[in-house]
Amino acid sequence: MKKRGIGIGCGFYGTGYGNGFPDVSRARAKLETDGKIGIYVGATEVGQGAKTVLQQIAAEAMGVSIEDIKFYCESTENTPDAGTAAASRQTYNTGNAIKKACEALKEGLIYIAIDKLLLNSAVGIRVENKKVYLESYPQSAISFEDIAKALTEPLCFEESFTAGTTKMEEESGQGAPYWPYTFSVYGVEVEVDTQTGFVEVLKAVCAQDVGRAINPQLLEGQIDGGFSMALGYALMEDLRLTNGEIRNNRFSSYIIPTALDMPEVKKIIVEDPEVTGPYGAKGVGEPVMVAAAPAILNAIYNAVGVRMREIPVTPDRLLEALMEKE
Amino acid sequence: MKEISLRVNGEERSAEIHEEMRLLDLLRDALHLTGTKEGCGEGECGACTVIMEGKTVNSCMVMAFQAEGKEIITIEGMATKDKLHPIQRAFLEKGAVQCGFCIPGMVLSAKVLLDENPIPTRDEIREGISGNLCRCTGYNKIVDAIETAAGYLNTGGDSNA
Ligand code: FES
Ligand code: FES
């Protein structure tokens, strides 16, 4: 017999290295000779979209379009260390470092403009569309390109950002080990075949707090990806670790979801800007996975009345539990 | 050692092969078409998908000598010099690519699917790419992209129109 059920799971997740560990990102912003903005940062793109999001942050900070950003990342030869592409930390941590470096560069540009335009103060000066100008008298303006041409040495600023966390007290376990936290809720509907023990997830909905959505399309991709990993985690993926040896070490035994296993996921992006984040943004790479497996297990309970306490809920395990229940 | 010839991406090619060489090795090592990826090497993941005589095959499971005289399309044969194939363009527009490792195989599976079934349902698309594993995307944006690509191809292949 096929039985349907629904389940909900909620989670919160602290991003970054945490526990007082120095979670440092560095970035450099430089006025290139053609008047474009060079961003030099050791952040690594692994498909999560760091390159795109970090360029968007730089473009926003400098008031230019993304085409005017020259982005150099990954190479240790010419970029400062931005830490690992891990712990869901690049958007928040490295995004902040880039924003700070851009703000420093902006200030540097303003001081040069004061000199070149014979102004008497930084008050009322705007930096926008690749030029620096006086807001009350826009004719008094100089382009980034002209500033670059007049430079005798490169205009370049390096800044760093360190996430604020504390080590937990050993005795009491108290402290502020992570910052920021990210919240999410998943709802799923499953269909359980009580004959075979097979569980199919029919549909899913995810509400994910992101602080500020810098790139909604990439966020949606992270949610789909996180859900499919959690789907495998809940129902299929089992390393079968025996005496330190991974037994399921091939795709023939370590089963991950295919396009047929994956449901459509409705996404609700919740924007509640984080004051310490770059334009309010937080990381979501790992958080999007957290609450999905509990939602699936709750839906199984709702469908057939058994509480599964071990994952993955493979057909044989579920059948055994169903038999025990009878 | 033996010399064979075959057509790859519309060009006559020949290569020295040995007995236990797979089509995957022929393409990557002899012809330097490294867009074709090796994931599992045992026919499970689809990263090595290429099109042979109009059908997708896992090139890790096909011996090089079996490709003698055959017509092969790899990911390098999809775009022209200055223009992406509509399927590739749709993948970019829909945000269907994350790490990219599965994508050459996905694009080629999509091509064969759309060649055979120009207006597939979302379920048919899922079926069509079910032999291609992706760890990153959760497939949904890939399904979106293939739907979009079907639209482009059915209107003459130009999304800029
Ligand atoms: S490498 Fe051929 S199917 Fe995985
Ligand atoms: S995009 Fe990474 S495996 Fe598919």
Short mmCIF file of C-alpha atoms and ligand atoms in Angstrom, two decimals:
data_model
loop_
_atom_site.label_atom_id
_atom_site.label_comp_id
_atom_site.label_asym_id
_atom_site.label_seq_id
_atom_site.Cartn_x
_atom_site.Cartn_y
_atom_site.Cartn_z
CA MET A 1 0.00 0.00 0.00
CA LYS A 2 1.14 3.54 -0.68
CA LYS A 3 0.79 6.04 2.13
CA ARG A 4 1.42 9.73 2.05
CA GLY A 5 2.59 12.03 4.80
CA ILE A 6 3.94 15.50 5.35
CA GLY A 7 6.72 16.68 7.60
CA ILE A 8 8.46 19.85 8.66
CA GLY A 9 12.00 20.43 9.84
CA CYS A 10 13.63 23.62 11.07
CA GLY A 11 17.22 24.40 11.69
CA PHE A 12 19.69 27.09 12.53
CA TYR A 13 23.33 27.01 11.69
CA GLY A 14 26.32 29.08 12.72
CA THR A 15 28.49 29.91 9.72
CA GLY A 16 32.22 30.53 9.75
CA TYR A 17 35.05 28.70 11.53
CA GLY A 18 33.65 29.66 14.92
CA ASN A 19 34.77 29.11 18.50
CA GLY A 20 37.10 32.09 18.60
CA PHE A 21 39.25 30.73 15.81
CA PRO A 22 40.75 33.54 13.71
CA ASP A 23 38.36 33.51 10.78
CA VAL A 24 40.21 36.00 8.59
CA SER A 25 39.60 37.07 5.00
CA ARG A 26 41.85 39.52 3.20
CA ALA A 27 41.20 41.38 -0.02
CA ARG A 28 42.88 44.05 -2.08
CA ALA A 29 41.19 46.73 -4.18
CA LYS A 30 43.26 48.55 -6.76
CA LEU A 31 42.72 51.22 -9.38
CA GLU A 32 43.89 49.58 -12.60
CA THR A 33 45.66 51.63 -15.29
CA ASP A 34 42.54 51.64 -17.49
CA GLY A 35 40.37 53.06 -14.69
CA LYS A 36 38.74 49.71 -13.88
CA ILE A 37 38.74 48.29 -10.37
CA GLY A 38 40.96 45.32 -9.68
CA ILE A 39 39.90 43.02 -6.87
CA TYR A 40 42.56 40.60 -5.65
CA VAL A 41 41.32 37.92 -3.31
CA GLY A 42 42.34 34.35 -2.52
CA ALA A 43 38.73 33.11 -2.42
CA THR A 44 38.13 29.89 -4.31
CA GLU A 45 35.30 29.28 -6.74
CA VAL A 46 34.09 25.69 -6.53
CA GLY A 47 30.77 26.21 -8.27
CA GLN A 48 28.99 27.87 -5.36
CA GLY A 49 29.15 31.25 -7.06
CA ALA A 50 31.75 33.06 -4.95
CA LYS A 51 33.27 34.79 -7.97
CA THR A 52 29.92 36.19 -9.04
CA VAL A 53 28.73 37.27 -5.61
CA LEU A 54 32.07 38.82 -4.60
CA GLN A 55 32.23 40.81 -7.85
CA GLN A 56 28.68 42.02 -7.25
CA ILE A 57 29.68 43.23 -3.79
CA ALA A 58 32.72 45.04 -5.22
CA ALA A 59 30.66 46.66 -7.98
CA GLU A 60 28.07 47.83 -5.45
CA ALA A 61 30.73 49.23 -3.13
CA MET A 62 32.48 51.14 -5.93
CA GLY A 63 29.28 52.31 -7.65
CA VAL A 64 30.34 50.74 -10.95
CA SER A 65 28.91 47.99 -13.14
CA ILE A 66 30.20 44.46 -12.85
CA GLU A 67 32.00 44.79 -16.22
CA ASP A 68 34.24 47.41 -14.63
CA ILE A 69 35.53 44.95 -12.05
CA LYS A 70 38.65 42.97 -12.88
CA PHE A 71 38.52 40.02 -10.57
CA TYR A 72 41.58 37.99 -9.65
CA CYS A 73 41.04 35.08 -7.33
CA GLU A 74 42.57 31.80 -6.20
CA SER A 75 46.15 32.31 -7.38
CA THR A 76 48.41 32.58 -4.32
CA GLU A 77 50.94 34.38 -6.49
CA ASN A 78 49.00 37.63 -6.65
CA THR A 79 46.13 37.40 -4.17
CA PRO A 80 46.00 37.70 -0.37
CA ASP A 81 44.63 34.83 1.72
CA ALA A 82 40.84 34.82 2.08
CA GLY A 83 40.58 31.53 3.94
CA THR A 84 38.90 28.42 2.70
CA ALA A 85 35.78 27.98 0.59
CA ALA A 86 34.22 26.19 3.55
CA ALA A 87 31.98 26.85 6.54
CA SER A 88 29.61 28.87 4.30
CA ARG A 89 31.90 31.82 4.96
CA GLN A 90 32.94 33.40 1.64
CA THR A 91 29.94 35.67 1.02
CA TYR A 92 29.92 36.98 4.58
CA ASN A 93 33.58 37.00 5.53
CA THR A 94 35.34 37.68 2.24
CA GLY A 95 32.44 39.82 1.06
CA ASN A 96 33.08 42.05 4.07
CA ALA A 97 36.82 42.19 3.38
CA ILE A 98 36.18 43.23 -0.23
CA LYS A 99 33.67 45.85 0.85
CA LYS A 100 36.19 47.31 3.31
CA ALA A 101 38.98 47.33 0.72
CA CYS A 102 36.68 49.07 -1.78
CA GLU A 103 35.67 51.66 0.80
CA ALA A 104 39.35 52.39 1.48
CA LEU A 105 40.01 52.70 -2.25
CA LYS A 106 37.06 55.05 -2.58
CA GLU A 107 38.50 57.26 0.13
CA GLY A 108 41.88 57.19 -1.62
CA LEU A 109 40.19 58.28 -4.85
CA ILE A 110 38.43 61.11 -3.04
CA TYR A 111 41.70 62.46 -1.64
CA ILE A 112 43.31 62.42 -5.05
CA ALA A 113 40.25 64.14 -6.52
CA ILE A 114 40.40 66.88 -3.87
CA ASP A 115 43.94 67.56 -4.93
CA LYS A 116 43.32 67.44 -8.68
CA LEU A 117 40.06 69.41 -8.60
CA LEU A 118 41.41 71.95 -6.12
CA LEU A 119 38.59 71.31 -3.65
CA ASN A 120 38.80 72.19 0.00
CA SER A 121 37.06 69.23 1.63
CA ALA A 122 35.77 65.69 1.18
CA VAL A 123 32.26 66.80 2.10
CA GLY A 124 29.71 66.31 -0.66
CA ILE A 125 32.02 64.34 -2.92
CA ARG A 126 30.48 61.37 -4.65
CA VAL A 127 32.09 58.35 -6.27
CA GLU A 128 29.90 56.84 -8.96
CA ASN A 129 29.94 55.66 -12.59
CA LYS A 130 33.72 55.56 -12.66
CA LYS A 131 34.18 59.16 -11.65
CA VAL A 132 34.62 61.33 -8.59
CA TYR A 133 32.62 64.57 -8.52
CA LEU A 134 31.23 67.27 -6.30
CA GLU A 135 27.55 66.70 -5.86
CA SER A 136 26.63 70.36 -5.62
CA TYR A 137 28.69 71.20 -8.72
CA PRO A 138 28.94 68.08 -10.91
CA GLN A 139 31.06 69.86 -13.50
CA SER A 140 33.86 69.52 -11.01
CA ALA A 141 34.64 65.89 -11.81
CA ILE A 142 37.48 63.56 -12.62
CA SER A 143 37.19 60.08 -14.09
CA PHE A 144 38.82 56.97 -12.61
CA GLU A 145 40.74 56.69 -15.86
CA ASP A 146 42.17 60.20 -15.58
CA ILE A 147 43.11 59.57 -11.97
CA ALA A 148 44.83 56.34 -13.04
CA LYS A 149 46.77 58.17 -15.74
CA ALA A 150 47.99 60.79 -13.32
CA LEU A 151 49.21 58.30 -10.72
CA THR A 152 52.93 57.88 -10.20
CA GLU A 153 52.49 54.80 -8.04
CA PRO A 154 49.62 52.29 -7.87
CA LEU A 155 46.58 53.11 -5.75
CA CYS A 156 45.87 49.90 -3.87
CA PHE A 157 44.35 49.08 -0.48
CA GLU A 158 44.31 45.83 1.41
CA GLU A 159 41.82 45.20 4.16
CA SER A 160 40.89 42.24 6.30
CA PHE A 161 37.77 41.08 8.08
CA THR A 162 37.59 38.71 11.02
CA ALA A 163 34.28 37.23 12.13
CA GLY A 164 33.55 37.98 15.80
CA THR A 165 33.22 34.80 17.86
CA THR A 166 34.42 33.61 21.26
CA LYS A 167 35.83 30.32 22.42
CA MET A 168 33.30 28.38 24.46
CA GLU A 169 34.07 28.18 28.16
CA GLU A 170 35.34 24.72 28.82
CA GLU A 171 33.40 24.10 32.04
CA SER A 172 30.07 25.67 31.29
CA GLY A 173 29.93 25.44 27.50
CA GLN A 174 28.87 29.08 27.43
CA GLY A 175 29.99 31.64 24.90
CA ALA A 176 29.22 33.04 21.47
CA PRO A 177 30.88 30.42 19.32
CA TYR A 178 29.43 31.46 15.96
CA TRP A 179 28.34 34.55 14.15
CA PRO A 180 26.15 34.96 12.21
CA TYR A 181 23.48 32.28 12.44
CA THR A 182 21.24 31.34 9.54
CA PHE A 183 17.74 29.90 9.88
CA SER A 184 15.68 27.67 7.64
CA VAL A 185 12.53 25.57 7.44
CA TYR A 186 11.74 22.71 5.08
CA GLY A 187 8.37 21.13 4.41
CA VAL A 188 8.07 17.92 2.38
CA GLU A 189 5.45 15.46 1.24
CA VAL A 190 6.46 11.82 0.90
CA GLU A 191 4.89 8.65 -0.35
CA VAL A 192 5.88 5.43 1.41
CA ASP A 193 5.38 2.06 -0.26
CA THR A 194 4.65 -0.22 2.69
CA GLN A 195 5.31 -3.30 0.54
CA THR A 196 8.81 -2.33 -0.54
CA GLY A 197 9.81 0.22 2.09
CA PHE A 198 10.65 2.68 -0.66
CA VAL A 199 10.18 6.37 0.15
CA GLU A 200 9.58 8.92 -2.57
CA VAL A 201 9.69 12.64 -1.85
CA LEU A 202 6.89 14.16 -3.92
CA LYS A 203 7.42 17.82 -3.23
CA ALA A 204 9.34 20.18 -1.03
CA VAL A 205 9.28 23.76 0.07
CA CYS A 206 12.17 25.63 1.64
CA ALA A 207 12.17 28.95 3.46
CA GLN A 208 15.73 30.09 3.88
CA ASP A 209 16.93 33.14 5.75
CA VAL A 210 19.76 34.68 3.74
CA GLY A 211 20.21 38.08 5.35
CA ARG A 212 20.25 39.78 1.98
CA ALA A 213 19.88 37.99 -1.35
CA ILE A 214 22.85 39.19 -3.36
CA ASN A 215 22.12 36.80 -6.21
CA PRO A 216 18.70 35.10 -5.99
CA GLN A 217 19.38 32.68 -8.87
CA LEU A 218 22.53 31.36 -7.21
CA LEU A 219 20.70 31.11 -3.89
CA GLU A 220 18.01 28.98 -5.50
CA GLY A 221 20.71 26.75 -6.94
CA GLN A 222 22.21 26.36 -3.48
CA ILE A 223 18.80 25.39 -2.07
CA ASP A 224 18.16 22.76 -4.79
CA GLY A 225 21.66 21.38 -4.31
CA GLY A 226 21.41 21.33 -0.54
CA PHE A 227 18.06 19.60 -0.71
CA SER A 228 19.34 16.89 -3.03
CA MET A 229 22.31 16.24 -0.75
CA ALA A 230 19.97 16.00 2.23
CA LEU A 231 17.65 13.72 0.27
CA GLY A 232 20.54 11.35 -0.33
CA TYR A 233 21.64 11.70 3.29
CA ALA A 234 18.15 10.87 4.57
CA LEU A 235 17.28 8.00 2.23
CA MET A 236 20.25 6.62 0.29
CA GLU A 237 23.79 7.56 1.12
CA ASP A 238 25.64 5.21 3.39
CA LEU A 239 29.43 4.98 3.50
CA ARG A 240 29.28 1.69 5.44
CA LEU A 241 32.34 2.55 7.44
CA THR A 242 33.75 -0.69 8.81
CA ASN A 243 37.00 -0.65 10.81
CA GLY A 244 37.89 2.66 9.28
CA GLU A 245 37.28 1.41 5.78
CA ILE A 246 34.64 2.83 3.50
CA ARG A 247 32.81 -0.17 2.06
CA ASN A 248 30.46 1.71 -0.25
CA ASN A 249 33.23 3.38 -2.17
CA ARG A 250 31.73 3.37 -5.67
CA PHE A 251 28.63 4.86 -7.25
CA SER A 252 27.24 1.35 -7.70
CA SER A 253 26.89 0.97 -3.92
CA TYR A 254 27.03 4.57 -2.69
CA ILE A 255 23.75 5.78 -4.13
CA ILE A 256 23.10 9.48 -4.66
CA PRO A 257 19.88 11.02 -5.99
CA THR A 258 19.30 11.24 -9.73
CA ALA A 259 17.07 13.74 -11.50
CA LEU A 260 14.22 11.24 -11.07
CA ASP A 261 14.57 11.17 -7.27
CA MET A 262 14.61 14.92 -6.93
CA PRO A 263 11.30 16.74 -6.40
CA GLU A 264 10.57 20.29 -7.45
CA VAL A 265 11.51 22.55 -4.56
CA LYS A 266 9.54 25.70 -3.93
CA LYS A 267 11.88 28.36 -2.57
CA ILE A 268 11.03 31.19 -0.23
CA ILE A 269 14.00 33.48 0.23
CA VAL A 270 13.72 35.34 3.52
CA GLU A 271 15.59 38.63 3.65
CA ASP A 272 16.34 39.92 7.12
CA PRO A 273 19.56 41.89 6.73
CA GLU A 274 22.37 40.97 9.12
CA VAL A 275 23.94 44.19 10.37
CA THR A 276 27.47 42.83 10.29
CA GLY A 277 27.10 41.30 6.80
CA PRO A 278 28.11 42.90 3.50
CA TYR A 279 24.87 44.69 2.54
CA GLY A 280 23.25 42.39 5.09
CA ALA A 281 24.21 39.09 3.42
CA LYS A 282 24.95 35.78 5.14
CA GLY A 283 26.23 32.46 3.86
CA VAL A 284 23.86 29.62 3.00
CA GLY A 285 26.00 26.85 1.50
CA GLU A 286 25.63 24.41 4.38
CA PRO A 287 22.51 25.81 6.09
CA VAL A 288 20.34 24.83 3.10
CA MET A 289 20.99 21.18 3.87
CA VAL A 290 20.39 21.08 7.60
CA ALA A 291 16.62 20.91 8.02
CA ALA A 292 15.70 18.72 5.05
CA ALA A 293 16.48 15.27 6.48
CA PRO A 294 14.46 15.88 9.68
CA ALA A 295 11.55 17.05 7.53
CA ILE A 296 11.71 13.84 5.48
CA LEU A 297 11.87 11.64 8.59
CA ASN A 298 8.94 13.51 10.11
CA ALA A 299 6.96 12.98 6.92
CA ILE A 300 7.69 9.25 7.06
CA TYR A 301 6.33 9.22 10.62
CA ASN A 302 3.28 11.11 9.48
CA ALA A 303 2.72 8.61 6.66
CA VAL A 304 3.26 5.27 8.41
CA GLY A 305 3.62 6.04 12.12
CA VAL A 306 7.17 4.85 12.63
CA ARG A 307 9.91 7.00 14.09
CA MET A 308 13.11 6.32 12.21
CA ARG A 309 16.13 7.19 14.34
CA GLU A 310 18.86 6.12 12.01
CA ILE A 311 19.73 7.38 8.55
CA PRO A 312 19.72 6.62 5.74
CA VAL A 313 16.19 5.27 5.84
CA THR A 314 16.82 2.61 3.24
CA PRO A 315 13.93 0.33 2.15
CA ASP A 316 15.24 -2.60 4.22
CA ARG A 317 15.51 -0.52 7.39
CA LEU A 318 12.04 0.93 6.93
CA LEU A 319 10.50 -2.48 6.19
CA GLU A 320 12.08 -3.86 9.36
CA ALA A 321 10.66 -0.97 11.38
CA LEU A 322 7.23 -1.42 9.81
CA MET A 323 7.28 -5.11 10.71
CA GLU A 324 8.31 -4.35 14.29
CA LYS A 325 5.44 -1.93 14.62
CA GLU A 326 2.86 -4.59 13.69
CA MET B 1 48.79 -0.97 -31.67
CA LYS B 2 46.40 -0.27 -34.44
CA GLU B 3 45.42 2.83 -36.37
CA ILE B 4 41.72 3.60 -36.62
CA SER B 5 39.79 6.44 -38.14
CA LEU B 6 36.52 7.93 -37.03
CA ARG B 7 34.57 11.16 -37.36
CA VAL B 8 34.74 13.41 -34.30
CA ASN B 9 32.70 16.61 -34.23
CA GLY B 10 32.35 16.51 -37.99
CA GLU B 11 36.04 15.97 -38.73
CA GLU B 12 37.86 12.89 -39.98
CA ARG B 13 40.34 11.88 -37.30
CA SER B 14 42.71 8.98 -36.96
CA ALA B 15 44.58 7.74 -33.95
CA GLU B 16 46.83 4.96 -32.77
CA ILE B 17 45.01 2.81 -30.29
CA HIS B 18 45.85 -0.24 -28.26
CA GLU B 19 43.62 -3.09 -27.35
CA GLU B 20 42.45 -2.09 -23.88
CA MET B 21 42.06 1.60 -24.67
CA ARG B 22 38.60 2.99 -23.95
CA LEU B 23 36.83 5.54 -26.13
CA LEU B 24 37.25 7.94 -23.19
CA ASP B 25 41.06 7.56 -23.35
CA LEU B 26 41.06 7.91 -27.11
CA LEU B 27 39.18 11.19 -26.86
CA ARG B 28 41.05 12.65 -23.90
CA ASP B 29 44.58 11.33 -24.32
CA ALA B 30 44.99 10.75 -28.05
CA LEU B 31 42.76 13.51 -29.44
CA HIS B 32 43.15 15.89 -26.45
CA LEU B 33 39.42 16.51 -26.20
CA THR B 34 39.45 16.92 -22.43
CA GLY B 35 35.92 18.30 -22.16
CA THR B 36 34.79 14.71 -21.68
CA LYS B 37 35.25 13.86 -18.00
CA GLU B 38 35.97 10.66 -16.15
CA GLY B 39 33.96 10.35 -12.95
CA CYS B 40 33.63 6.72 -11.94
CA GLY B 41 35.10 4.77 -14.84
CA GLU B 42 32.43 2.10 -14.44
CA GLY B 43 29.34 3.30 -16.20
CA GLU B 44 27.51 4.77 -13.20
CA CYS B 45 27.89 8.56 -13.33
CA GLY B 46 27.54 9.75 -16.93
CA ALA B 47 30.36 12.32 -16.67
CA CYS B 48 31.99 10.65 -19.68
CA THR B 49 28.85 10.82 -21.87
CA VAL B 50 29.43 11.37 -25.58
CA ILE B 51 27.17 10.92 -28.58
CA MET B 52 27.99 7.98 -30.87
CA GLU B 53 25.88 7.50 -33.98
CA GLY B 54 23.18 9.73 -32.51
CA LYS B 55 22.90 7.90 -29.17
CA THR B 56 24.50 8.73 -25.85
CA VAL B 57 27.11 6.30 -24.60
CA ASN B 58 29.30 6.21 -21.53
CA SER B 59 32.68 6.52 -23.19
CA CYS B 60 34.32 4.73 -20.25
CA MET B 61 32.34 1.62 -21.19
CA VAL B 62 33.03 1.67 -24.93
CA MET B 63 36.32 0.30 -26.23
CA ALA B 64 38.24 2.54 -28.59
CA PHE B 65 38.20 -0.03 -31.40
CA GLN B 66 34.39 -0.06 -31.25
CA ALA B 67 34.44 3.56 -32.42
CA GLU B 68 36.16 2.73 -35.69
CA GLY B 69 34.33 4.44 -38.54
CA LYS B 70 31.75 5.88 -36.16
CA GLU B 71 30.39 9.41 -35.84
CA ILE B 72 31.15 10.90 -32.42
CA ILE B 73 30.05 14.21 -30.91
CA THR B 74 31.76 15.52 -27.78
CA ILE B 75 31.11 18.72 -25.84
CA GLU B 76 33.75 20.44 -27.99
CA GLY B 77 31.47 19.90 -30.99
CA MET B 78 28.52 21.81 -29.56
CA ALA B 79 29.49 25.47 -29.78
CA THR B 80 30.71 27.11 -32.96
CA LYS B 81 33.63 29.49 -32.84
CA ASP B 82 31.68 32.49 -31.66
CA LYS B 83 28.34 31.07 -30.62
CA LEU B 84 27.27 28.73 -27.89
CA HIS B 85 24.84 25.98 -28.74
CA PRO B 86 21.31 26.96 -27.59
CA ILE B 87 21.45 24.21 -24.94
CA GLN B 88 24.68 25.64 -23.53
CA ARG B 89 23.25 29.16 -23.57
CA ALA B 90 20.16 27.98 -21.72
CA PHE B 91 22.34 26.27 -19.08
CA LEU B 92 24.14 29.56 -18.45
CA GLU B 93 21.00 31.68 -18.41
CA LYS B 94 19.15 29.40 -16.02
CA GLY B 95 22.03 29.05 -13.56
CA ALA B 96 22.21 25.30 -14.23
CA VAL B 97 25.97 25.02 -13.78
CA GLN B 98 27.74 24.84 -10.45
CA CYS B 99 31.09 23.02 -10.33
CA GLY B 100 30.60 21.99 -13.94
CA PHE B 101 31.97 18.46 -13.76
CA CYS B 102 28.73 16.78 -14.86
CA ILE B 103 27.80 19.48 -17.36
CA PRO B 104 29.46 18.21 -20.58
CA GLY B 105 27.59 14.93 -20.13
CA MET B 106 24.36 16.71 -19.17
CA VAL B 107 24.47 18.92 -22.26
CA LEU B 108 25.05 15.94 -24.56
CA SER B 109 22.27 13.91 -22.93
CA ALA B 110 20.02 16.94 -23.34
CA LYS B 111 20.94 17.15 -27.02
CA VAL B 112 19.98 13.55 -27.74
CA LEU B 113 16.81 13.92 -25.68
CA LEU B 114 15.75 17.03 -27.61
CA ASP B 115 16.75 15.51 -30.97
CA GLU B 116 14.38 12.63 -30.26
CA ASN B 117 11.70 14.52 -28.37
CA PRO B 118 11.60 18.23 -29.20
CA ILE B 119 8.85 19.07 -26.67
CA PRO B 120 9.57 16.95 -23.61
CA THR B 121 7.67 17.21 -20.34
CA ARG B 122 9.65 17.92 -17.18
CA ASP B 123 9.34 14.24 -16.26
CA GLU B 124 10.66 13.20 -19.64
CA ILE B 125 13.60 15.57 -19.15
CA ARG B 126 14.30 14.01 -15.74
CA GLU B 127 14.21 10.58 -17.37
CA GLY B 128 16.50 11.75 -20.16
CA ILE B 129 19.23 12.93 -17.77
CA SER B 130 18.75 10.21 -15.17
CA GLY B 131 22.00 8.55 -16.23
CA ASN B 132 23.95 11.68 -15.42
CA LEU B 133 24.73 12.22 -11.75
CA CYS B 134 25.14 15.74 -10.40
CA ARG B 135 26.31 16.38 -6.86
CA CYS B 136 25.85 20.14 -6.90
CA THR B 137 22.71 21.44 -8.52
CA GLY B 138 19.89 19.19 -7.36
CA TYR B 139 18.99 18.97 -11.08
CA ASN B 140 16.06 21.39 -10.99
CA LYS B 141 17.81 24.25 -12.73
CA ILE B 142 19.18 21.78 -15.27
CA VAL B 143 15.60 20.70 -16.00
CA ASP B 144 14.65 24.40 -16.33
CA ALA B 145 17.53 24.92 -18.75
CA ILE B 146 16.59 21.97 -20.95
CA GLU B 147 12.98 23.21 -21.08
CA THR B 148 14.24 26.62 -22.13
CA ALA B 149 16.61 25.10 -24.69
CA ALA B 150 13.71 23.14 -26.20
CA GLY B 151 11.96 26.47 -26.74
CA TYR B 152 15.04 27.98 -28.41
CA LEU B 153 15.52 25.01 -30.70
CA ASN B 154 11.87 24.92 -31.68
CA THR B 155 11.98 28.58 -32.67
CA GLY B 156 15.00 28.21 -34.91
CA GLY B 157 17.66 27.96 -32.27
CA ASP B 158 18.16 31.64 -31.60
CA SER B 159 17.37 32.97 -28.15
CA ASN B 160 18.35 36.48 -29.15
CA ALA B 161 15.43 36.66 -31.56
S1 FES C 1 33.08 7.85 -15.99
FE1 FES C 1 31.88 6.81 -17.39
S2 FES C 1 30.00 6.59 -16.38
FE2 FES C 1 31.27 7.47 -14.85
S1 FES C 2 27.48 20.93 -11.39
FE1 FES C 2 28.83 19.89 -10.03
S2 FES C 2 28.38 17.81 -10.46
FE2 FES C 2 26.89 18.85 -11.59
#
